[in-house]
């Protein structure tokens, strides 16, 4: 009988709870050392319900970690000039070490212009071209929160040394797929990226020691796409109807992945890591600003 008959469930919620506890302890330590606490500014434009819930959760967890939370809620009719002026004020505010502008923005605003206006040293979303370039060249960078969380879960499951493993990333978005692939390459994995135009996706996935799926398509990856003993990170969050009831599912058919070594569930896998990694990035930005050693 094969060794992997039931995949280990990677508990992202538990890992995130532990990470937040470590961040809180580190915030207390840097406060004692510098007399200052990290500050995170979050900007919400408009009344998108999902974004409002997410911003409120960020505020609660920022405060719980002992950081300062600067919340800016702007009306949907806010102009590009007004939003850029706020970003500039936050760039210049010494109490703010991290800036996040919640996406999506109302249609009349240019998100790329807003992202590029953020001081890259405060860009805790990791979307500024300066941080993207540093990541691509293997230099220290603030990296997007979701791929950062995925890497933490992978190393917790497989150990720190991922060198030589074949990683396949399904999806090539700027938010997850591309930075995830780059982080895996920086960890000395051999990386394949597949996407909607790839002709032999299933065959490539079957070769993966590490399979990261971020396609945004419910049930895309079936069990026969997964190699026995692979570690599967399912980034997908999809709302579907089953028997008239709404359910959240991933991009992987979880029930068919028992032969994997380990897999993240949806919900409860990658999702809880996002805000925890946002606060980790804020702490990293603070440490760099104050020329403190970056915690491992």
PDB file of C-alpha atoms in Angstrom:
ATOM      1  CA  UNK A   1       0.000   0.000   0.000  1.00  0.00           C
ATOM      2  CA  UNK A   2       1.245   3.457  -0.856  1.00  0.00           C
ATOM      3  CA  UNK A   3       2.600   5.465   2.058  1.00  0.00           C
ATOM      4  CA  UNK A   4       0.419   8.496   1.275  1.00  0.00           C
ATOM      5  CA  UNK A   5      -3.133   7.197   1.609  1.00  0.00           C
ATOM      6  CA  UNK A   6      -4.420  10.222   3.462  1.00  0.00           C
ATOM      7  CA  UNK A   7      -2.975  13.674   2.962  1.00  0.00           C
ATOM      8  CA  UNK A   8      -1.983  15.696   6.002  1.00  0.00           C
ATOM      9  CA  UNK A   9      -4.144  18.794   6.281  1.00  0.00           C
ATOM     10  CA  UNK A  10      -2.032  21.965   6.463  1.00  0.00           C
ATOM     11  CA  UNK A  11      -3.716  24.099   9.106  1.00  0.00           C
ATOM     12  CA  UNK A  12      -3.217  27.685   7.947  1.00  0.00           C
ATOM     13  CA  UNK A  13      -5.429  29.054  10.682  1.00  0.00           C
ATOM     14  CA  UNK A  14      -3.280  27.522  13.415  1.00  0.00           C
ATOM     15  CA  UNK A  15      -0.052  28.656  11.729  1.00  0.00           C
ATOM     16  CA  UNK A  16      -1.407  32.192  11.316  1.00  0.00           C
ATOM     17  CA  UNK A  17      -2.382  32.314  14.997  1.00  0.00           C
ATOM     18  CA  UNK A  18       1.163  31.363  15.980  1.00  0.00           C
ATOM     19  CA  UNK A  19       2.630  33.895  13.526  1.00  0.00           C
ATOM     20  CA  UNK A  20       0.477  36.683  14.973  1.00  0.00           C
ATOM     21  CA  UNK A  21       1.624  35.767  18.478  1.00  0.00           C
ATOM     22  CA  UNK A  22       5.260  35.972  17.352  1.00  0.00           C
ATOM     23  CA  UNK A  23       4.606  39.323  15.655  1.00  0.00           C
ATOM     24  CA  UNK A  24       3.026  40.700  18.825  1.00  0.00           C
ATOM     25  CA  UNK A  25       6.082  39.651  20.848  1.00  0.00           C
ATOM     26  CA  UNK A  26       8.405  41.235  18.278  1.00  0.00           C
ATOM     27  CA  UNK A  27       6.398  44.472  18.308  1.00  0.00           C
ATOM     28  CA  UNK A  28       6.863  44.645  22.078  1.00  0.00           C
ATOM     29  CA  UNK A  29      10.602  44.011  21.616  1.00  0.00           C
ATOM     30  CA  UNK A  30      11.114  46.735  18.982  1.00  0.00           C
ATOM     31  CA  UNK A  31       9.047  49.168  21.042  1.00  0.00           C
ATOM     32  CA  UNK A  32      11.345  48.540  24.004  1.00  0.00           C
ATOM     33  CA  UNK A  33      14.381  49.029  21.746  1.00  0.00           C
ATOM     34  CA  UNK A  34      13.255  52.125  19.830  1.00  0.00           C
ATOM     35  CA  UNK A  35      10.396  53.640  21.808  1.00  0.00           C
ATOM     36  CA  UNK A  36       8.290  53.438  18.621  1.00  0.00           C
ATOM     37  CA  UNK A  37       5.686  50.931  17.406  1.00  0.00           C
ATOM     38  CA  UNK A  38       5.028  49.938  13.783  1.00  0.00           C
ATOM     39  CA  UNK A  39       2.109  51.685  12.097  1.00  0.00           C
ATOM     40  CA  UNK A  40      -0.083  50.377   9.278  1.00  0.00           C
ATOM     41  CA  UNK A  41      -2.302  52.648   7.187  1.00  0.00           C
ATOM     42  CA  UNK A  42      -5.162  51.104   5.221  1.00  0.00           C
ATOM     43  CA  UNK A  43      -7.123  53.123   2.678  1.00  0.00           C
ATOM     44  CA  UNK A  44     -10.621  52.089   1.576  1.00  0.00           C
ATOM     45  CA  UNK A  45     -12.370  53.975  -1.213  1.00  0.00           C
ATOM     46  CA  UNK A  46     -16.096  53.355  -1.592  1.00  0.00           C
ATOM     47  CA  UNK A  47     -18.423  50.871   0.063  1.00  0.00           C
ATOM     48  CA  UNK A  48     -17.547  47.494  -1.436  1.00  0.00           C
ATOM     49  CA  UNK A  49     -18.977  45.122   1.231  1.00  0.00           C
ATOM     50  CA  UNK A  50     -16.255  42.464   1.016  1.00  0.00           C
ATOM     51  CA  UNK A  51     -13.528  45.096   1.150  1.00  0.00           C
ATOM     52  CA  UNK A  52     -15.159  46.779   4.143  1.00  0.00           C
ATOM     53  CA  UNK A  53     -15.215  43.497   6.074  1.00  0.00           C
ATOM     54  CA  UNK A  54     -11.604  42.801   5.153  1.00  0.00           C
ATOM     55  CA  UNK A  55     -10.450  46.296   6.197  1.00  0.00           C
ATOM     56  CA  UNK A  56     -12.254  45.978   9.540  1.00  0.00           C
ATOM     57  CA  UNK A  57     -10.517  42.632  10.152  1.00  0.00           C
ATOM     58  CA  UNK A  58      -7.139  44.187   9.312  1.00  0.00           C
ATOM     59  CA  UNK A  59      -7.798  46.979  11.802  1.00  0.00           C
ATOM     60  CA  UNK A  60      -8.681  44.531  14.595  1.00  0.00           C
ATOM     61  CA  UNK A  61      -5.653  42.344  14.051  1.00  0.00           C
ATOM     62  CA  UNK A  62      -3.289  45.319  13.675  1.00  0.00           C
ATOM     63  CA  UNK A  63      -4.400  46.665  17.056  1.00  0.00           C
ATOM     64  CA  UNK A  64      -4.283  43.187  18.604  1.00  0.00           C
ATOM     65  CA  UNK A  65      -0.643  42.868  17.480  1.00  0.00           C
ATOM     66  CA  UNK A  66       0.218  46.083  19.322  1.00  0.00           C
ATOM     67  CA  UNK A  67       0.667  48.157  16.168  1.00  0.00           C
ATOM     68  CA  UNK A  68      -0.853  51.524  15.341  1.00  0.00           C
ATOM     69  CA  UNK A  69      -3.742  51.334  12.886  1.00  0.00           C
ATOM     70  CA  UNK A  70      -4.470  54.294  10.614  1.00  0.00           C
ATOM     71  CA  UNK A  71      -7.749  53.706   8.793  1.00  0.00           C
ATOM     72  CA  UNK A  72      -8.842  56.034   5.989  1.00  0.00           C
ATOM     73  CA  UNK A  73     -12.321  55.508   4.535  1.00  0.00           C
ATOM     74  CA  UNK A  74     -12.996  57.699   1.524  1.00  0.00           C
ATOM     75  CA  UNK A  75     -16.229  58.182  -0.442  1.00  0.00           C
ATOM     76  CA  UNK A  76     -16.632  56.410  -3.770  1.00  0.00           C
ATOM     77  CA  UNK A  77     -16.519  59.747  -5.628  1.00  0.00           C
ATOM     78  CA  UNK A  78     -12.991  60.500  -4.372  1.00  0.00           C
ATOM     79  CA  UNK A  79     -10.860  61.777  -7.265  1.00  0.00           C
ATOM     80  CA  UNK A  80      -7.545  60.397  -8.394  1.00  0.00           C
ATOM     81  CA  UNK A  81      -5.818  63.599  -7.253  1.00  0.00           C
ATOM     82  CA  UNK A  82      -7.386  63.373  -3.795  1.00  0.00           C
ATOM     83  CA  UNK A  83      -6.366  59.742  -3.380  1.00  0.00           C
ATOM     84  CA  UNK A  84      -2.803  60.404  -4.541  1.00  0.00           C
ATOM     85  CA  UNK A  85      -2.580  63.352  -2.146  1.00  0.00           C
ATOM     86  CA  UNK A  86      -3.542  61.070   0.754  1.00  0.00           C
ATOM     87  CA  UNK A  87      -0.969  58.480  -0.319  1.00  0.00           C
ATOM     88  CA  UNK A  88       1.684  61.197  -0.398  1.00  0.00           C
ATOM     89  CA  UNK A  89       0.766  62.331   3.127  1.00  0.00           C
ATOM     90  CA  UNK A  90       1.071  58.747   4.337  1.00  0.00           C
ATOM     91  CA  UNK A  91       4.432  58.425   2.588  1.00  0.00           C
ATOM     92  CA  UNK A  92       5.656  61.422   4.590  1.00  0.00           C
ATOM     93  CA  UNK A  93       4.106  60.377   7.927  1.00  0.00           C
ATOM     94  CA  UNK A  94       6.882  58.961  10.153  1.00  0.00           C
ATOM     95  CA  UNK A  95       4.344  57.027  12.234  1.00  0.00           C
ATOM     96  CA  UNK A  96       3.238  55.035   9.170  1.00  0.00           C
ATOM     97  CA  UNK A  97       5.566  52.184   8.182  1.00  0.00           C
ATOM     98  CA  UNK A  98       3.176  50.287   5.939  1.00  0.00           C
ATOM     99  CA  UNK A  99       0.584  51.517   3.431  1.00  0.00           C
ATOM    100  CA  UNK A 100      -2.113  49.423   1.806  1.00  0.00           C
ATOM    101  CA  UNK A 101      -4.751  50.744  -0.584  1.00  0.00           C
ATOM    102  CA  UNK A 102      -7.572  48.212  -0.633  1.00  0.00           C
ATOM    103  CA  UNK A 103      -8.441  46.869  -4.081  1.00  0.00           C
ATOM    104  CA  UNK A 104     -10.588  46.941  -6.105  1.00  0.00           C
ATOM    105  CA  UNK A 105     -10.923  50.705  -6.461  1.00  0.00           C
ATOM    106  CA  UNK A 106     -13.944  52.409  -8.047  1.00  0.00           C
ATOM    107  CA  UNK A 107     -13.791  52.238 -11.834  1.00  0.00           C
ATOM    108  CA  UNK A 108     -12.805  55.878 -12.358  1.00  0.00           C
ATOM    109  CA  UNK A 109      -9.561  55.448 -10.377  1.00  0.00           C
ATOM    110  CA  UNK A 110      -6.309  54.043 -11.800  1.00  0.00           C
ATOM    111  CA  UNK A 111      -5.050  51.379  -9.371  1.00  0.00           C
ATOM    112  CA  UNK A 112      -1.620  51.089 -10.975  1.00  0.00           C
ATOM    113  CA  UNK A 113      -0.936  54.816 -10.593  1.00  0.00           C
ATOM    114  CA  UNK A 114      -1.975  54.624  -6.954  1.00  0.00           C
ATOM    115  CA  UNK A 115       0.195  51.572  -6.237  1.00  0.00           C
ATOM    116  CA  UNK A 116       3.233  53.153  -7.885  1.00  0.00           C
ATOM    117  CA  UNK A 117       2.715  56.329  -5.825  1.00  0.00           C
ATOM    118  CA  UNK A 118       3.283  54.398  -2.582  1.00  0.00           C
ATOM    119  CA  UNK A 119       6.789  54.644  -1.156  1.00  0.00           C
ATOM    120  CA  UNK A 120       8.199  51.175  -1.994  1.00  0.00           C
ATOM    121  CA  UNK A 121       9.697  50.984   1.506  1.00  0.00           C
ATOM    122  CA  UNK A 122       6.113  51.188   2.855  1.00  0.00           C
ATOM    123  CA  UNK A 123       4.524  49.008   0.152  1.00  0.00           C
ATOM    124  CA  UNK A 124       3.396  46.138   2.388  1.00  0.00           C
ATOM    125  CA  UNK A 125       1.307  44.644  -0.433  1.00  0.00           C
ATOM    126  CA  UNK A 126       4.527  44.126  -2.410  1.00  0.00           C
ATOM    127  CA  UNK A 127       3.011  45.429  -5.661  1.00  0.00           C
ATOM    128  CA  UNK A 128       5.303  48.389  -6.412  1.00  0.00           C
ATOM    129  CA  UNK A 129       7.564  47.810  -9.429  1.00  0.00           C
ATOM    130  CA  UNK A 130      10.596  48.420  -7.218  1.00  0.00           C
ATOM    131  CA  UNK A 131       9.652  45.521  -4.945  1.00  0.00           C
ATOM    132  CA  UNK A 132       8.703  43.363  -7.928  1.00  0.00           C
ATOM    133  CA  UNK A 133      12.128  44.033  -9.439  1.00  0.00           C
ATOM    134  CA  UNK A 134      13.968  43.304  -6.208  1.00  0.00           C
ATOM    135  CA  UNK A 135      12.104  40.009  -5.870  1.00  0.00           C
ATOM    136  CA  UNK A 136      12.925  39.084  -9.480  1.00  0.00           C
ATOM    137  CA  UNK A 137      16.637  39.743  -8.942  1.00  0.00           C
ATOM    138  CA  UNK A 138      16.812  37.918  -5.622  1.00  0.00           C
ATOM    139  CA  UNK A 139      17.285  41.020  -3.497  1.00  0.00           C
ATOM    140  CA  UNK A 140      15.451  41.791  -0.227  1.00  0.00           C
ATOM    141  CA  UNK A 141      11.929  42.965  -1.026  1.00  0.00           C
ATOM    142  CA  UNK A 142       8.502  43.400   0.449  1.00  0.00           C
ATOM    143  CA  UNK A 143       6.592  40.603  -1.270  1.00  0.00           C
ATOM    144  CA  UNK A 144       2.856  40.022  -1.805  1.00  0.00           C
ATOM    145  CA  UNK A 145       1.188  38.593   1.282  1.00  0.00           C
ATOM    146  CA  UNK A 146      -0.505  35.531  -0.197  1.00  0.00           C
ATOM    147  CA  UNK A 147       2.635  34.033  -1.801  1.00  0.00           C
ATOM    148  CA  UNK A 148       4.576  34.878   1.365  1.00  0.00           C
ATOM    149  CA  UNK A 149       2.034  32.895   3.371  1.00  0.00           C
ATOM    150  CA  UNK A 150       2.260  30.008   0.911  1.00  0.00           C
ATOM    151  CA  UNK A 151       6.051  29.891   1.303  1.00  0.00           C
ATOM    152  CA  UNK A 152       5.750  29.873   5.084  1.00  0.00           C
ATOM    153  CA  UNK A 153       3.347  26.933   4.936  1.00  0.00           C
ATOM    154  CA  UNK A 154       5.556  25.064   2.459  1.00  0.00           C
ATOM    155  CA  UNK A 155       8.660  25.461   4.620  1.00  0.00           C
ATOM    156  CA  UNK A 156       6.731  24.481   7.724  1.00  0.00           C
ATOM    157  CA  UNK A 157       5.641  21.305   5.925  1.00  0.00           C
ATOM    158  CA  UNK A 158       8.800  20.409   4.006  1.00  0.00           C
ATOM    159  CA  UNK A 159      11.554  22.153   5.954  1.00  0.00           C
ATOM    160  CA  UNK A 160      13.569  25.215   5.057  1.00  0.00           C
ATOM    161  CA  UNK A 161      15.450  23.581   2.189  1.00  0.00           C
ATOM    162  CA  UNK A 162      13.288  23.324  -0.931  1.00  0.00           C
ATOM    163  CA  UNK A 163      16.264  23.199  -3.318  1.00  0.00           C
ATOM    164  CA  UNK A 164      15.916  20.873  -6.270  1.00  0.00           C
ATOM    165  CA  UNK A 165      12.190  20.253  -5.901  1.00  0.00           C
ATOM    166  CA  UNK A 166       9.988  20.635  -8.962  1.00  0.00           C
ATOM    167  CA  UNK A 167       7.309  23.230  -8.259  1.00  0.00           C
ATOM    168  CA  UNK A 168       4.376  23.860 -10.560  1.00  0.00           C
ATOM    169  CA  UNK A 169       2.378  27.072 -10.180  1.00  0.00           C
ATOM    170  CA  UNK A 170      -1.063  27.116 -11.778  1.00  0.00           C
ATOM    171  CA  UNK A 171      -1.923  30.730 -12.627  1.00  0.00           C
ATOM    172  CA  UNK A 172       0.220  33.722 -13.597  1.00  0.00           C
ATOM    173  CA  UNK A 173      -1.408  36.687 -11.869  1.00  0.00           C
ATOM    174  CA  UNK A 174       0.726  39.572 -10.634  1.00  0.00           C
ATOM    175  CA  UNK A 175      -0.735  39.093  -7.152  1.00  0.00           C
ATOM    176  CA  UNK A 176      -0.071  35.373  -6.652  1.00  0.00           C
ATOM    177  CA  UNK A 177       1.206  33.343  -9.592  1.00  0.00           C
ATOM    178  CA  UNK A 178       4.189  35.383 -10.762  1.00  0.00           C
ATOM    179  CA  UNK A 179       5.575  36.314  -7.309  1.00  0.00           C
ATOM    180  CA  UNK A 180       4.970  32.751  -6.100  1.00  0.00           C
ATOM    181  CA  UNK A 181       7.014  31.368  -8.991  1.00  0.00           C
ATOM    182  CA  UNK A 182       9.778  33.873  -8.322  1.00  0.00           C
ATOM    183  CA  UNK A 183       9.924  33.052  -4.611  1.00  0.00           C
ATOM    184  CA  UNK A 184      10.144  29.344  -5.412  1.00  0.00           C
ATOM    185  CA  UNK A 185      12.962  30.015  -7.894  1.00  0.00           C
ATOM    186  CA  UNK A 186      14.746  32.072  -5.247  1.00  0.00           C
ATOM    187  CA  UNK A 187      14.425  28.997  -2.996  1.00  0.00           C
ATOM    188  CA  UNK A 188      16.247  27.016  -5.748  1.00  0.00           C
ATOM    189  CA  UNK A 189      13.233  25.029  -6.920  1.00  0.00           C
ATOM    190  CA  UNK A 190      12.809  24.123 -10.569  1.00  0.00           C
ATOM    191  CA  UNK A 191       9.642  26.023 -11.444  1.00  0.00           C
ATOM    192  CA  UNK A 192       7.012  25.554 -14.135  1.00  0.00           C
ATOM    193  CA  UNK A 193       4.173  28.065 -14.541  1.00  0.00           C
ATOM    194  CA  UNK A 194       0.997  26.907 -16.285  1.00  0.00           C
ATOM    195  CA  UNK A 195      -1.954  29.079 -17.236  1.00  0.00           C
ATOM    196  CA  UNK A 196      -5.058  29.236 -19.408  1.00  0.00           C
ATOM    197  CA  UNK A 197      -3.063  28.905 -22.651  1.00  0.00           C
ATOM    198  CA  UNK A 198      -0.905  25.983 -21.512  1.00  0.00           C
ATOM    199  CA  UNK A 199      -1.576  22.918 -23.670  1.00  0.00           C
ATOM    200  CA  UNK A 200      -0.558  20.093 -21.318  1.00  0.00           C
ATOM    201  CA  UNK A 201      -1.524  21.422 -17.900  1.00  0.00           C
ATOM    202  CA  UNK A 202      -2.529  18.108 -16.327  1.00  0.00           C
ATOM    203  CA  UNK A 203       0.668  16.381 -17.470  1.00  0.00           C
ATOM    204  CA  UNK A 204       2.832  19.175 -16.063  1.00  0.00           C
ATOM    205  CA  UNK A 205       0.977  19.170 -12.738  1.00  0.00           C
ATOM    206  CA  UNK A 206       1.535  15.417 -12.374  1.00  0.00           C
ATOM    207  CA  UNK A 207       5.294  16.059 -12.315  1.00  0.00           C
ATOM    208  CA  UNK A 208       5.135  18.480  -9.387  1.00  0.00           C
ATOM    209  CA  UNK A 209       6.675  17.839  -5.982  1.00  0.00           C
ATOM    210  CA  UNK A 210       5.079  21.153  -4.959  1.00  0.00           C
ATOM    211  CA  UNK A 211       1.799  22.170  -6.609  1.00  0.00           C
ATOM    212  CA  UNK A 212       0.518  25.704  -5.980  1.00  0.00           C
ATOM    213  CA  UNK A 213      -2.882  26.349  -7.540  1.00  0.00           C
ATOM    214  CA  UNK A 214      -4.060  29.942  -7.931  1.00  0.00           C
ATOM    215  CA  UNK A 215      -6.322  29.880 -10.953  1.00  0.00           C
ATOM    216  CA  UNK A 216      -9.624  31.025  -9.458  1.00  0.00           C
ATOM    217  CA  UNK A 217     -11.545  28.086 -10.978  1.00  0.00           C
ATOM    218  CA  UNK A 218     -13.471  25.825  -8.633  1.00  0.00           C
ATOM    219  CA  UNK A 219     -12.448  22.178  -8.904  1.00  0.00           C
ATOM    220  CA  UNK A 220      -9.966  22.739 -11.716  1.00  0.00           C
ATOM    221  CA  UNK A 221      -7.355  20.305 -10.373  1.00  0.00           C
ATOM    222  CA  UNK A 222      -8.571  16.739 -10.075  1.00  0.00           C
ATOM    223  CA  UNK A 223      -6.937  13.935  -8.149  1.00  0.00           C
ATOM    224  CA  UNK A 224      -5.252  12.434 -11.205  1.00  0.00           C
ATOM    225  CA  UNK A 225      -3.392  15.729 -11.735  1.00  0.00           C
ATOM    226  CA  UNK A 226      -1.582  15.283  -8.405  1.00  0.00           C
ATOM    227  CA  UNK A 227       1.530  13.161  -7.982  1.00  0.00           C
ATOM    228  CA  UNK A 228       1.573  10.767  -5.046  1.00  0.00           C
ATOM    229  CA  UNK A 229       3.449  12.448  -2.199  1.00  0.00           C
ATOM    230  CA  UNK A 230       3.184  15.980  -3.594  1.00  0.00           C
ATOM    231  CA  UNK A 231       2.481  18.972  -1.343  1.00  0.00           C
ATOM    232  CA  UNK A 232      -0.518  20.931  -2.614  1.00  0.00           C
ATOM    233  CA  UNK A 233      -1.164  24.589  -1.777  1.00  0.00           C
ATOM    234  CA  UNK A 234      -4.674  25.580  -2.867  1.00  0.00           C
ATOM    235  CA  UNK A 235      -4.971  29.373  -3.083  1.00  0.00           C
ATOM    236  CA  UNK A 236      -8.411  29.357  -4.720  1.00  0.00           C
ATOM    237  CA  UNK A 237     -11.435  30.758  -2.921  1.00  0.00           C
ATOM    238  CA  UNK A 238     -14.575  30.148  -4.954  1.00  0.00           C
ATOM    239  CA  UNK A 239     -18.200  30.493  -3.890  1.00  0.00           C
ATOM    240  CA  UNK A 240     -20.432  27.859  -5.467  1.00  0.00           C
ATOM    241  CA  UNK A 241     -23.975  26.556  -5.007  1.00  0.00           C
ATOM    242  CA  UNK A 242     -24.471  22.971  -3.852  1.00  0.00           C
ATOM    243  CA  UNK A 243     -28.062  21.780  -3.407  1.00  0.00           C
ATOM    244  CA  UNK A 244     -29.166  25.397  -3.299  1.00  0.00           C
ATOM    245  CA  UNK A 245     -26.683  26.284  -0.557  1.00  0.00           C
ATOM    246  CA  UNK A 246     -23.612  28.491  -0.904  1.00  0.00           C
ATOM    247  CA  UNK A 247     -20.201  26.893  -0.246  1.00  0.00           C
ATOM    248  CA  UNK A 248     -16.604  28.058  -0.368  1.00  0.00           C
ATOM    249  CA  UNK A 249     -14.309  25.671  -2.242  1.00  0.00           C
ATOM    250  CA  UNK A 250     -10.810  25.765  -3.641  1.00  0.00           C
ATOM    251  CA  UNK A 251      -9.326  25.214  -7.081  1.00  0.00           C
ATOM    252  CA  UNK A 252      -8.449  21.629  -6.126  1.00  0.00           C
ATOM    253  CA  UNK A 253     -10.979  18.834  -5.615  1.00  0.00           C
ATOM    254  CA  UNK A 254      -9.979  18.226  -2.016  1.00  0.00           C
ATOM    255  CA  UNK A 255     -11.670  14.850  -1.698  1.00  0.00           C
ATOM    256  CA  UNK A 256      -9.578  13.433  -4.555  1.00  0.00           C
ATOM    257  CA  UNK A 257      -6.209  14.498  -3.105  1.00  0.00           C
ATOM    258  CA  UNK A 258      -5.775  11.837  -0.413  1.00  0.00           C
ATOM    259  CA  UNK A 259      -2.619  10.504  -2.060  1.00  0.00           C
ATOM    260  CA  UNK A 260      -0.834  13.846  -1.648  1.00  0.00           C
ATOM    261  CA  UNK A 261       1.647  14.243   1.179  1.00  0.00           C
ATOM    262  CA  UNK A 262      -0.133  17.356   2.447  1.00  0.00           C
ATOM    263  CA  UNK A 263      -2.724  19.853   1.254  1.00  0.00           C
ATOM    264  CA  UNK A 264      -4.239  23.130   2.408  1.00  0.00           C
ATOM    265  CA  UNK A 265      -8.005  23.018   2.944  1.00  0.00           C
ATOM    266  CA  UNK A 266     -10.380  25.714   1.695  1.00  0.00           C
ATOM    267  CA  UNK A 267     -11.377  27.488   3.813  1.00  0.00           C
ATOM    268  CA  UNK A 268      -8.806  27.396   6.607  1.00  0.00           C
ATOM    269  CA  UNK A 269      -5.603  27.003   4.594  1.00  0.00           C
ATOM    270  CA  UNK A 270      -3.964  29.925   2.802  1.00  0.00           C
ATOM    271  CA  UNK A 271      -6.714  32.455   3.585  1.00  0.00           C
ATOM    272  CA  UNK A 272      -5.901  33.048   7.279  1.00  0.00           C
ATOM    273  CA  UNK A 273      -2.262  33.702   6.368  1.00  0.00           C
ATOM    274  CA  UNK A 274      -2.940  36.864   4.353  1.00  0.00           C
ATOM    275  CA  UNK A 275      -3.512  39.374   7.161  1.00  0.00           C
ATOM    276  CA  UNK A 276      -0.839  37.743   9.317  1.00  0.00           C
ATOM    277  CA  UNK A 277       1.662  38.192   6.478  1.00  0.00           C
ATOM    278  CA  UNK A 278       0.510  41.781   5.985  1.00  0.00           C
ATOM    279  CA  UNK A 279       1.487  42.485   9.585  1.00  0.00           C
ATOM    280  CA  UNK A 280       4.732  40.546   9.104  1.00  0.00           C
ATOM    281  CA  UNK A 281       5.532  42.812   6.149  1.00  0.00           C
ATOM    282  CA  UNK A 282       4.716  45.894   8.231  1.00  0.00           C
ATOM    283  CA  UNK A 283       7.111  44.703  10.913  1.00  0.00           C
ATOM    284  CA  UNK A 284       9.780  44.046   8.259  1.00  0.00           C
ATOM    285  CA  UNK A 285       9.296  47.560   6.839  1.00  0.00           C
ATOM    286  CA  UNK A 286       9.602  49.005  10.349  1.00  0.00           C
ATOM    287  CA  UNK A 287      12.793  47.064  11.048  1.00  0.00           C
ATOM    288  CA  UNK A 288      14.374  48.214   7.782  1.00  0.00           C
ATOM    289  CA  UNK A 289      13.417  51.835   8.471  1.00  0.00           C
ATOM    290  CA  UNK A 290      15.042  51.656  11.881  1.00  0.00           C
ATOM    291  CA  UNK A 291      17.964  49.540  10.580  1.00  0.00           C
ATOM    292  CA  UNK A 292      17.113  46.686  12.928  1.00  0.00           C
ATOM    293  CA  UNK A 293      17.919  43.065  12.168  1.00  0.00           C
ATOM    294  CA  UNK A 294      15.161  41.269  10.267  1.00  0.00           C
ATOM    295  CA  UNK A 295      13.744  38.390  12.299  1.00  0.00           C
ATOM    296  CA  UNK A 296      14.055  34.957  10.707  1.00  0.00           C
TER     297      UNK A 296
END
